[in-house]
XYZ file of C-alpha atoms in Angstrom:
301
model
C 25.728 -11.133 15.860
C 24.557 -14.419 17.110
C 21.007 -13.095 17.794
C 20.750 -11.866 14.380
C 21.801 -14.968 12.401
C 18.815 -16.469 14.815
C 16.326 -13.595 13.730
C 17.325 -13.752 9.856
C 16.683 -17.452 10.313
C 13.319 -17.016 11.823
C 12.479 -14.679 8.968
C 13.210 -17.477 6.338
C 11.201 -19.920 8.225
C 8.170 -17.747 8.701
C 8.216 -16.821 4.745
C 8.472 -20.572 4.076
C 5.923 -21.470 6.455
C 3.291 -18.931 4.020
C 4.502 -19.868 1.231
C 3.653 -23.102 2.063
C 0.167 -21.872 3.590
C -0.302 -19.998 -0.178
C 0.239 -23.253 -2.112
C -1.809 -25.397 0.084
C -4.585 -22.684 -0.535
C -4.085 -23.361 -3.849
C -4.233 -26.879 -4.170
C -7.390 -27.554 -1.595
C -9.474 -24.620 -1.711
C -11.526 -22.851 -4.771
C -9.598 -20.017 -7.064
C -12.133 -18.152 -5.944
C -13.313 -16.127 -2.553
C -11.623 -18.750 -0.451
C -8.346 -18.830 -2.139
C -8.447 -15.081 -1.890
C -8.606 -15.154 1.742
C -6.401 -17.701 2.596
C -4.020 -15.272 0.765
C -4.742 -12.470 2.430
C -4.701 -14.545 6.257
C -0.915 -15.951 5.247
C 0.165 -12.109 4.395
C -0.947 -10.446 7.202
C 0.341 -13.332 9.328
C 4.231 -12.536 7.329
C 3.821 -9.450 8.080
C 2.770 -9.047 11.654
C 5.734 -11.452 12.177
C 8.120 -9.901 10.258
C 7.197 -6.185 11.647
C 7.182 -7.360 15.284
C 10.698 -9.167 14.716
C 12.164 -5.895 12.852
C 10.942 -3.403 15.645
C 12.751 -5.701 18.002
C 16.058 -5.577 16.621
C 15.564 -1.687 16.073
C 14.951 -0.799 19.338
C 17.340 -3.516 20.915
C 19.672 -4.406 18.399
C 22.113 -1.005 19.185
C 22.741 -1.817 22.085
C 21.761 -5.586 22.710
C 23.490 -6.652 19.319
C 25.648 -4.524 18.243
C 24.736 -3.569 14.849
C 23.225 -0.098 13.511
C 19.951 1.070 11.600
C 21.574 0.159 8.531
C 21.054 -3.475 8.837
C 17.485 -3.080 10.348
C 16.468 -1.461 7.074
C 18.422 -3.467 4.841
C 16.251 -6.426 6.140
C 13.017 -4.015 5.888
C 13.368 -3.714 2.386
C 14.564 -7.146 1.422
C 11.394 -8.533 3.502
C 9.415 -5.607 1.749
C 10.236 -7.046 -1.712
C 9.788 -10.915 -0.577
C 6.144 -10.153 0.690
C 5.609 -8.078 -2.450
C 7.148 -10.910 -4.727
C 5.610 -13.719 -2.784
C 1.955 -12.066 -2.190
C 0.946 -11.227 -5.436
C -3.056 -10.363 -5.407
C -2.608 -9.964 -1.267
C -2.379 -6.780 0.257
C -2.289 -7.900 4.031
C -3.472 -3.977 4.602
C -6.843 -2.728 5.150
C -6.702 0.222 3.671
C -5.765 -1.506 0.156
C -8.633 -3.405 0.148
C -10.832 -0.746 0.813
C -9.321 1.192 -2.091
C -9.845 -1.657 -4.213
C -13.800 -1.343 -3.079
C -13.831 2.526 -4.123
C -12.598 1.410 -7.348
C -15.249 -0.924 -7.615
C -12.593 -4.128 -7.795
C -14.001 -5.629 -5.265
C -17.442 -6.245 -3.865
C -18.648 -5.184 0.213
C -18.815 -8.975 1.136
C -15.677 -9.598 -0.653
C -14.292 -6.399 1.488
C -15.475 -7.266 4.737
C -14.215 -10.843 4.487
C -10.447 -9.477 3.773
C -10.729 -7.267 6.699
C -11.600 -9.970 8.826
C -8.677 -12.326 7.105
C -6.324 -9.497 7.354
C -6.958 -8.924 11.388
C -6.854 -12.753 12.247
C -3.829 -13.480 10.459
C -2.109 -10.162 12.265
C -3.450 -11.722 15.568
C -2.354 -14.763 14.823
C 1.472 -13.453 14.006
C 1.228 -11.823 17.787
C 0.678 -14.362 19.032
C 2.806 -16.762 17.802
C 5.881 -13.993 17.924
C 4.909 -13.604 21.656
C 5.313 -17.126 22.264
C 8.574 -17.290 19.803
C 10.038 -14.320 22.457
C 8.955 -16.855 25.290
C 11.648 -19.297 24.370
C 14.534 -16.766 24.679
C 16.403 -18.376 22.120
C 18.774 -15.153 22.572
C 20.000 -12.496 24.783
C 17.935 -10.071 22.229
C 14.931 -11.772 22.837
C 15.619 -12.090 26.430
C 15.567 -8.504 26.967
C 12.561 -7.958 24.629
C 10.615 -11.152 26.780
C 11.338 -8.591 29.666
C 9.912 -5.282 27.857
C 7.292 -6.762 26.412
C 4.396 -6.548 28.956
C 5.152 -3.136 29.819
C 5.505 -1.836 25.781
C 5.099 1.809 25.543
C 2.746 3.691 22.729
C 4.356 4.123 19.470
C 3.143 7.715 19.704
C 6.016 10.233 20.394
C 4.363 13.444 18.921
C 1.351 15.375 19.166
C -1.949 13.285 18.600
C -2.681 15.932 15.380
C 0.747 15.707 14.476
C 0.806 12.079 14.710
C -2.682 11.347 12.595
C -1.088 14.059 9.931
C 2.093 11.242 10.353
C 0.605 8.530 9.377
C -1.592 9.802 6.926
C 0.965 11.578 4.770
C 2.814 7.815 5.047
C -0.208 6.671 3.784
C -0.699 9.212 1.129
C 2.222 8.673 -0.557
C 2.232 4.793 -0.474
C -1.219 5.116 -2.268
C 0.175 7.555 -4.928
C 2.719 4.794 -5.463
C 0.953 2.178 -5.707
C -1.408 3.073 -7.937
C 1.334 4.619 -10.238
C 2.945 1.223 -10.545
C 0.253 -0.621 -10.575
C -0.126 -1.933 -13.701
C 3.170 -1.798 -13.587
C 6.046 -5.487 -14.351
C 6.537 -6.812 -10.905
C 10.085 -6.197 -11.300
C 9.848 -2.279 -10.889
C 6.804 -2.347 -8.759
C 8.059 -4.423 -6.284
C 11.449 -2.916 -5.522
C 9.671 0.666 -6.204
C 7.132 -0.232 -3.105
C 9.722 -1.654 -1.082
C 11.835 1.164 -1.490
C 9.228 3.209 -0.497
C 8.130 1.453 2.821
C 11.489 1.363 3.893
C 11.882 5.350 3.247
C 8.720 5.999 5.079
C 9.586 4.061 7.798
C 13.271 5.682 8.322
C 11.850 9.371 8.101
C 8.189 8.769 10.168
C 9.435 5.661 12.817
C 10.850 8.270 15.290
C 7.523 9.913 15.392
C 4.619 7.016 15.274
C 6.644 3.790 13.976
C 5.320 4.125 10.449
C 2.853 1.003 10.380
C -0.066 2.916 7.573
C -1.763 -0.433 8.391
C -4.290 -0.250 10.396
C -4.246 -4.034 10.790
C -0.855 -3.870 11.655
C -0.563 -1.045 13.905
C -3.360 -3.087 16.076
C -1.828 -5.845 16.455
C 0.997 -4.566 17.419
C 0.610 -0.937 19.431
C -2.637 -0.822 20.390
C -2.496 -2.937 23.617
C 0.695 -0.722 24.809
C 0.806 2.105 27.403
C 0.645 5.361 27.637
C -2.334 6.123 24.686
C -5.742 5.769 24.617
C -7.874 3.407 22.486
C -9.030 6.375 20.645
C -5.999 7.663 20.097
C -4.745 4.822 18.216
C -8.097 5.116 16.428
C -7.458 8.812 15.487
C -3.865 8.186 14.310
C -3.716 4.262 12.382
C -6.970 4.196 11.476
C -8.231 7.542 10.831
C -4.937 8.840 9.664
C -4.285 6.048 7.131
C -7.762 6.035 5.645
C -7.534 9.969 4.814
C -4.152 9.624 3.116
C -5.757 7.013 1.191
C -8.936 9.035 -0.151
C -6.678 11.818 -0.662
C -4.291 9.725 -2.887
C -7.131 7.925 -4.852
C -8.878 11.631 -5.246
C -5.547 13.034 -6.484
C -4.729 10.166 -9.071
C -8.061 9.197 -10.192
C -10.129 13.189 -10.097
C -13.069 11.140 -8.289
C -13.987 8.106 -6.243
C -16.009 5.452 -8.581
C -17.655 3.932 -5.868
C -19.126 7.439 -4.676
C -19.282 9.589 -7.631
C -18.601 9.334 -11.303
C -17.681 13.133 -12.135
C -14.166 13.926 -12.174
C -13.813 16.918 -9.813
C -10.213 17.439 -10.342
C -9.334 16.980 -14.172
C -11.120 17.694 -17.377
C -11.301 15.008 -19.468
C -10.948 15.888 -22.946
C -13.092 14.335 -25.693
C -11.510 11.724 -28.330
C -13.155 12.911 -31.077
C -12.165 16.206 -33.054
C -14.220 18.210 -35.576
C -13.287 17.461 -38.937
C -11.300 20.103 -40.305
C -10.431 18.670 -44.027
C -13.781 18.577 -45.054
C -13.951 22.062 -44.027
C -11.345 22.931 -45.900
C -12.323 20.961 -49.260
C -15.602 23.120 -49.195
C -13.971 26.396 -49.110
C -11.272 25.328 -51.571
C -13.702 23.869 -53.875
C -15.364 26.985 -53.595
C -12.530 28.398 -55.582
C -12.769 26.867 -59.121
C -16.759 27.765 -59.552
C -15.688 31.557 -58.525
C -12.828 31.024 -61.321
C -15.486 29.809 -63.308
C -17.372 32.285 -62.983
C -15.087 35.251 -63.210
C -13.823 33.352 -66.613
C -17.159 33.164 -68.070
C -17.685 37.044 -67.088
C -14.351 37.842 -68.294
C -14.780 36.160 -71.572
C -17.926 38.152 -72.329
C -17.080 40.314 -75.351
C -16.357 43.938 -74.756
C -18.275 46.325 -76.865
């Protein structure tokens, strides 16, 4: 257990070390673009780290450490709801950010520059977990030092089967998200956490779960035993179709694309008038009376 008391403390340092990063951004740069990306760089830095750490202790941690599943997604989720609770405004994921852009949230610069933040800062965390491996601080990560330049793909399916994978993660992550939101942070955050961390139990045997493009290069692509297209086809592709589909589904249309909503009628506000309908026809009624009592009151001959 001595190897995960080290890895629990690394996670706490790298989450101080961005929050840190985030306030700094804060204080020095503008509100603005800038702040925005410095956001965005420290998230996908978190995360990188934190993923690479995780799939570490899942694959060597039965064995190597002695302790189950169980506590590798305990920590998923509790590191799920920290980089929720922390990030605020930063999605650290690609395909976010180009959702927010089809909602027209966000402009193309302003797109392109998160993409860019996102894949440096998920270099960056790479690196810097490669070299944190290096140091063997214990037995864990001397056995990972070992495996590490011979990694094998993430990809234990079919290539269809594994895009359909990761895009049906994606699809429901997306359908979550944009549920809650709008949503208090206290039930979006645990609701997305929750979510990751069920996604990633049912779908990590297949293609590890990542749904982030960003993520899922940093961390796959340069492993054995796949193809660069491959990996295109299933985190890139994959992800980015479960995320149209979900925005099609919840919104009925794409803004960015198309205004029409293909999927749902939308109803309008305003309804015809009915009492004035109804005051005509019963005001009808007294000048009929009238009339009838002016007929009736005729005298008979």
């Amino acid at each position: 257990m001595d190897g995960l008391n080290v890895s629990i403390a690394f996670f706490l340092l790298v989450v101080g070390v961005c929050q840190v990063l985030q306030w700094l951004s804060k204080r020095l740069l503008s509100p603005g673009t800038h702040g925005c990306l410095a956001r965005e760089f420290a998230a996908s830095f978190q995360l990188c780290v934190s993923c690479l750490e995780l799939r570490m202790l899942m694959e060597i941690g039965p064995w190597g450490g002695g302790f189950g599943l169980d506590v590798v997604l305990t920590l998923l989720f509790l590191l799920s709801a920290v980089h929720g609770a922390s990030f605020d405004g930063a999605s650290a994921n690609p395909t976010v950010s180009l959702q927010e852009f089809l909602l027209l949230e966000s402009s193309l610069a302003l797109t392109v520059a998160k993409l860019l933040a996102q894949g440096v800062g998920a270099g960056t965390g790479w690196a810097l977990t490669r070299l944190y491996w290096s140091w063997e601080l214990t037995q864990l990560h001397f056995f990972q030092n070992l495996i590490a330049p011979e990694c094998s793909s993430s990809i234990h399916t079919s290539l269809p089967q594994a895009a359909f994978v990761e895009g049906s993660c994606s699809f429901l992550f997306h359908l979550v998200l944009l549920r809650m939101r709008q949503s208090h942070p206290l039930y979006r955050v645990p609701a997305l956490a929750a979510t990751v961390t069920f996604l990633t139990y049912t779908a990590g045997p297949f293609t590890g779960a990542f749904f982030n493009p960003a993520l899922a290069t940093a961390t796959t692509f340069q492993c054995l035993g796949s193809s660069f297209w491959d990996y295109i086809q299933v985190y890139w592709l994959g992800p980015l179709a479960g995320m149209l589909a979900a925005l099609l589904l919840f919104q009925g249309n794409i803004p960015r694309l198309f205004q029409k909503n293909l999927l749902y009628s939308q109803k309008s506000k305003y309804k015809v008038p009915k009492a004035k309908v109804t005051a005509q026809v019963e005001g009808d009624k007294p000048q009929r009376t009238r009339k009838e009592g002016k007929s009736n009151s005729e005298p008979r001959a």
